[in-house]
CSV table of C-alpha atoms in Angstrom, one decimal:
chain,number,residue,atom,x,y,z
V,60,MET,CA,259.1,96.9,253.5
V,61,VAL,CA,257.5,99.2,251.0
V,62,SER,CA,259.8,100.1,248.1
V,63,LEU,CA,260.1,103.6,246.6
V,64,ALA,CA,258.5,102.3,243.4
V,65,GLN,CA,255.5,101.1,245.3
V,66,THR,CA,254.9,104.5,246.8
V,67,ALA,CA,255.7,106.4,243.6
V,68,VAL,CA,252.2,107.5,242.7
V,69,GLU,CA,251.5,108.7,246.2
V,70,ARG,CA,254.7,110.6,246.3
V,71,ALA,CA,254.1,112.1,242.8
V,72,LYS,CA,250.7,113.4,243.9
V,73,ARG,CA,252.3,115.8,246.4
V,74,VAL,CA,254.8,117.4,243.9
V,75,ARG,CA,254.6,121.2,243.5
V,76,LEU,CA,258.2,121.9,242.4
V,77,ILE,CA,260.2,119.9,239.9
V,78,ILE,CA,264.0,120.3,239.8
V,79,PHE,CA,266.2,119.1,237.0
V,80,ASP,CA,269.8,118.4,236.6
V,81,VAL,CA,271.1,119.5,233.1
V,82,ASP,CA,273.9,117.3,231.7
V,83,GLY,CA,272.7,113.8,231.3
V,84,VAL,CA,269.0,114.8,232.2
V,85,LEU,CA,268.0,117.7,229.9
V,86,THR,CA,270.8,116.8,227.6
V,87,ASP,CA,272.3,113.5,226.5
V,88,GLY,CA,275.4,114.2,228.8
V,89,GLY,CA,277.7,114.8,225.8
V,90,ILE,CA,279.9,117.9,226.0
V,91,TYR,CA,280.4,119.3,222.5
V,92,ILE,CA,283.2,121.7,222.1
V,93,GLY,CA,283.8,123.7,218.8
V,94,THR,CA,287.2,124.6,217.4
V,95,GLU,CA,287.1,128.0,219.2
V,96,GLY,CA,286.3,126.4,222.5
V,97,GLU,CA,282.6,127.2,222.2
V,98,LEU,CA,280.3,124.8,224.0
V,99,PHE,CA,277.2,123.2,222.5
V,100,LYS,CA,274.4,121.4,224.2
V,101,ALA,CA,271.5,119.5,222.6
V,102,PHE,CA,268.1,119.8,224.3
V,103,HIS,CA,265.1,117.7,223.3
V,104,CYS,CA,261.8,119.5,222.2
V,105,ARG,CA,259.7,116.9,224.0
V,106,ASP,CA,261.4,117.8,227.3
V,107,GLY,CA,260.7,121.4,226.5
V,108,MET,CA,257.0,120.6,225.9
V,109,GLY,CA,256.9,118.6,229.1
V,110,ILE,CA,258.3,121.6,231.1
V,111,THR,CA,255.7,123.8,229.4
V,112,LEU,CA,252.9,121.3,230.4
V,113,ALA,CA,254.2,121.3,234.0
V,114,ARG,CA,254.0,125.1,234.1
V,115,LYS,CA,250.6,125.1,232.5
V,116,ALA,CA,249.4,122.7,235.3
V,117,GLY,CA,250.7,125.2,237.9
V,118,LEU,CA,253.9,123.4,238.9
V,119,LYS,CA,257.1,125.3,239.5
V,120,THR,CA,260.3,124.3,237.7
V,121,ALA,CA,263.9,124.8,238.5
V,122,ILE,CA,267.4,123.8,237.5
V,123,ILE,CA,270.4,122.8,239.7
V,124,THR,CA,273.5,122.0,237.7
V,125,GLY,CA,277.1,121.6,238.5
V,126,ARG,CA,278.3,123.3,235.3
V,127,THR,CA,277.8,126.9,234.2
V,128,SER,CA,276.9,127.8,230.7
V,129,ARG,CA,275.1,130.5,228.7
V,130,GLN,CA,273.3,127.7,226.8
V,131,VAL,CA,271.6,126.6,230.0
V,132,ALA,CA,270.6,130.1,230.9
V,133,HIS,CA,269.2,130.6,227.4
V,134,ARG,CA,267.2,127.4,227.3
V,135,ALA,CA,265.9,128.0,230.8
V,136,GLY,CA,264.8,131.5,229.6
V,137,GLU,CA,263.0,130.1,226.6
V,138,LEU,CA,261.1,127.6,228.7
V,139,HIS,CA,260.4,130.2,231.5
V,140,ILE,CA,261.9,127.9,234.1
V,141,ASP,CA,261.3,129.6,237.5
V,142,ALA,CA,264.8,129.4,239.0
V,143,VAL,CA,268.2,128.4,237.7
V,144,HIS,CA,271.2,127.5,239.9
V,145,GLN,CA,274.4,126.9,237.9
V,146,GLY,CA,277.9,126.0,239.1
V,147,CYS,CA,276.6,124.0,242.1
V,148,MET,CA,278.9,121.1,243.0
V,149,ASP,CA,277.1,120.7,246.3
V,150,LYS,CA,273.5,120.9,245.2
V,151,ARG,CA,272.1,120.7,248.7
V,152,ALA,CA,272.5,124.5,249.3
V,153,ALA,CA,270.6,125.4,246.1
V,154,TYR,CA,268.0,122.8,247.0
V,155,ARG,CA,267.4,124.5,250.4
V,156,GLU,CA,267.2,127.9,248.7
V,157,LEU,CA,264.6,126.6,246.2
V,158,LYS,CA,262.5,125.1,249.0
V,159,GLU,CA,262.5,128.4,250.8
V,160,GLN,CA,261.8,130.4,247.6
V,161,PHE,CA,258.8,128.4,246.6
V,162,ASP,CA,257.6,127.6,250.2
V,163,VAL,CA,257.6,123.8,249.7
V,164,THR,CA,258.6,120.9,251.9
V,165,ASP,CA,260.8,118.0,250.9
V,166,ALA,CA,257.7,115.9,250.2
V,167,GLU,CA,256.5,118.5,247.6
V,168,VAL,CA,259.7,118.4,245.6
V,169,ALA,CA,260.6,116.2,242.6
V,170,TYR,CA,264.2,116.0,241.5
V,171,VAL,CA,265.4,114.4,238.2
V,172,GLY,CA,269.0,113.2,238.2
V,173,ASP,CA,271.4,110.9,236.4
V,174,ASP,CA,274.6,110.6,238.4
V,175,LEU,CA,276.2,110.4,241.8
V,176,ILE,CA,276.3,114.2,242.3
V,177,ASP,CA,272.5,114.1,242.3
V,178,LEU,CA,272.1,111.5,245.1
V,179,PRO,CA,272.2,113.8,248.1
V,180,THR,CA,269.3,115.8,246.7
V,181,MET,CA,267.4,112.8,245.4
V,182,LEU,CA,267.6,111.2,248.8
V,183,GLN,CA,266.1,114.3,250.5
V,184,CYS,CA,263.3,115.1,248.1
V,185,GLY,CA,259.8,113.5,248.1
V,186,PHE,CA,259.8,112.3,244.5
V,187,PRO,CA,263.3,111.3,243.3
V,188,ALA,CA,263.4,110.4,239.6
V,189,ALA,CA,266.1,109.1,237.3
V,190,VAL,CA,266.6,109.0,233.6
V,191,ALA,CA,266.8,105.5,232.0
V,192,ASP,CA,270.6,105.6,231.5
V,193,ALA,CA,271.4,107.0,235.0
V,194,SER,CA,274.0,105.3,237.1
V,195,GLU,CA,272.9,102.2,239.0
V,196,GLU,CA,273.0,104.0,242.3
V,197,VAL,CA,270.8,106.8,241.1
V,198,ARG,CA,268.3,104.4,239.5
V,199,GLU,CA,268.1,102.5,242.8
V,200,ALA,CA,267.4,105.7,244.7
V,201,ALA,CA,264.6,106.7,242.4
V,202,ALA,CA,260.9,106.3,243.0
V,203,TYR,CA,260.5,106.5,239.2
V,204,VAL,CA,262.9,105.7,236.4
V,205,ALA,CA,262.0,107.3,233.1
V,206,ARG,CA,261.6,105.1,230.1
V,207,PHE,CA,264.0,107.2,228.1
V,208,PRO,CA,267.6,108.3,228.5
V,209,GLY,CA,268.7,111.8,229.4
V,210,GLY,CA,268.3,114.3,226.6
V,211,HIS,CA,265.8,112.1,224.7
V,212,GLY,CA,262.5,112.7,226.4
V,213,ALA,CA,263.2,111.5,229.9
V,214,VAL,CA,262.1,114.8,231.5
V,215,ARG,CA,258.8,114.7,229.6
V,216,ASP,CA,258.2,111.2,230.7
V,217,VAL,CA,258.7,112.1,234.4
V,218,ILE,CA,256.4,115.1,234.1
V,219,GLU,CA,253.7,113.0,232.4
V,220,TYR,CA,254.0,110.5,235.3
V,221,ILE,CA,253.6,113.3,237.9
V,222,LEU,CA,250.6,114.9,236.1
V,223,LYS,CA,248.9,111.6,235.6
V,224,ALA,CA,249.4,110.7,239.3
V,225,GLN,CA,247.9,114.0,240.2
V,226,GLY,CA,244.9,113.4,237.9
V,227,ARG,CA,245.8,116.6,235.9
V,228,TRP,CA,247.1,115.1,232.6
V,229,GLN,CA,243.8,115.3,230.7
V,230,GLU,CA,242.9,118.8,231.7
V,231,THR,CA,246.5,120.0,231.0
V,232,ILE,CA,246.5,118.6,227.4
V,233,ALA,CA,242.8,119.3,226.6
V,234,SER,CA,243.7,122.4,224.5
V,235,PHE,CA,245.6,120.2,222.0
V,236,TYR,CA,242.4,118.3,221.2
V,237,ASP,CA,240.6,121.5,219.9
V,238,VAL,CA,239.6,120.5,216.4
V,239,THR,CA,237.4,123.6,215.7
V,240,GLY,CA,240.2,125.2,213.8
V,241,GLU,CA,239.8,128.5,215.7
V,242,ALA,CA,242.8,130.0,217.3
V,243,ASP,CA,242.9,129.9,221.0
V,244,THR,CA,242.8,133.5,222.1
V,245,LYS,CA,243.7,132.9,225.8
V,246,PRO,CA,247.1,134.2,226.8
V,247,THR,CA,249.7,131.5,227.0
V,248,ASN,CA,251.8,133.2,229.7
V,249,GLY,CA,254.8,132.9,227.5
V,250,LEU,CA,254.7,129.1,227.5
V,251,ALA,CA,257.1,127.7,225.0
V,252,GLN,CA,258.5,124.4,223.8
């Protein structure tokens, strides 16, 4: 029997849409509450750069998260994430909507998760990925397990894996090797870190 890990590269080659959970994936999973009840979330810049690189390579990005927060909406806006679904305790409905919105099949979707609530979507998508500190069940369901824990560069690691599998990594990062000292005058389409 061929394992998910053995077919990971082939699965990653098909990805056109990458969906992320938030708490425990884009963040470290901690919930920080101030004295006035305000919520704080820490996002990692390398994950932001990874999402920017995915968009630069032409991949669509989306969020499906069980919680609802202004911080997620703000960060998604900064990164120009294509679609955001918050407050989804059953993530399958949002997943179906995203497939329709972006006209993709299960095989063309990557989903990055960390806990049991992510399993139904991970088991349906073509390229399920987990952060390093995901629950055991989620790691076992993943075609690829990131080298880093959630909120610490795991998303960037997954995106690099996908772009390298697709043979698009070098062309995507080529602009960072410009040593001429001249400013790149090409529009960035609002890409941000």
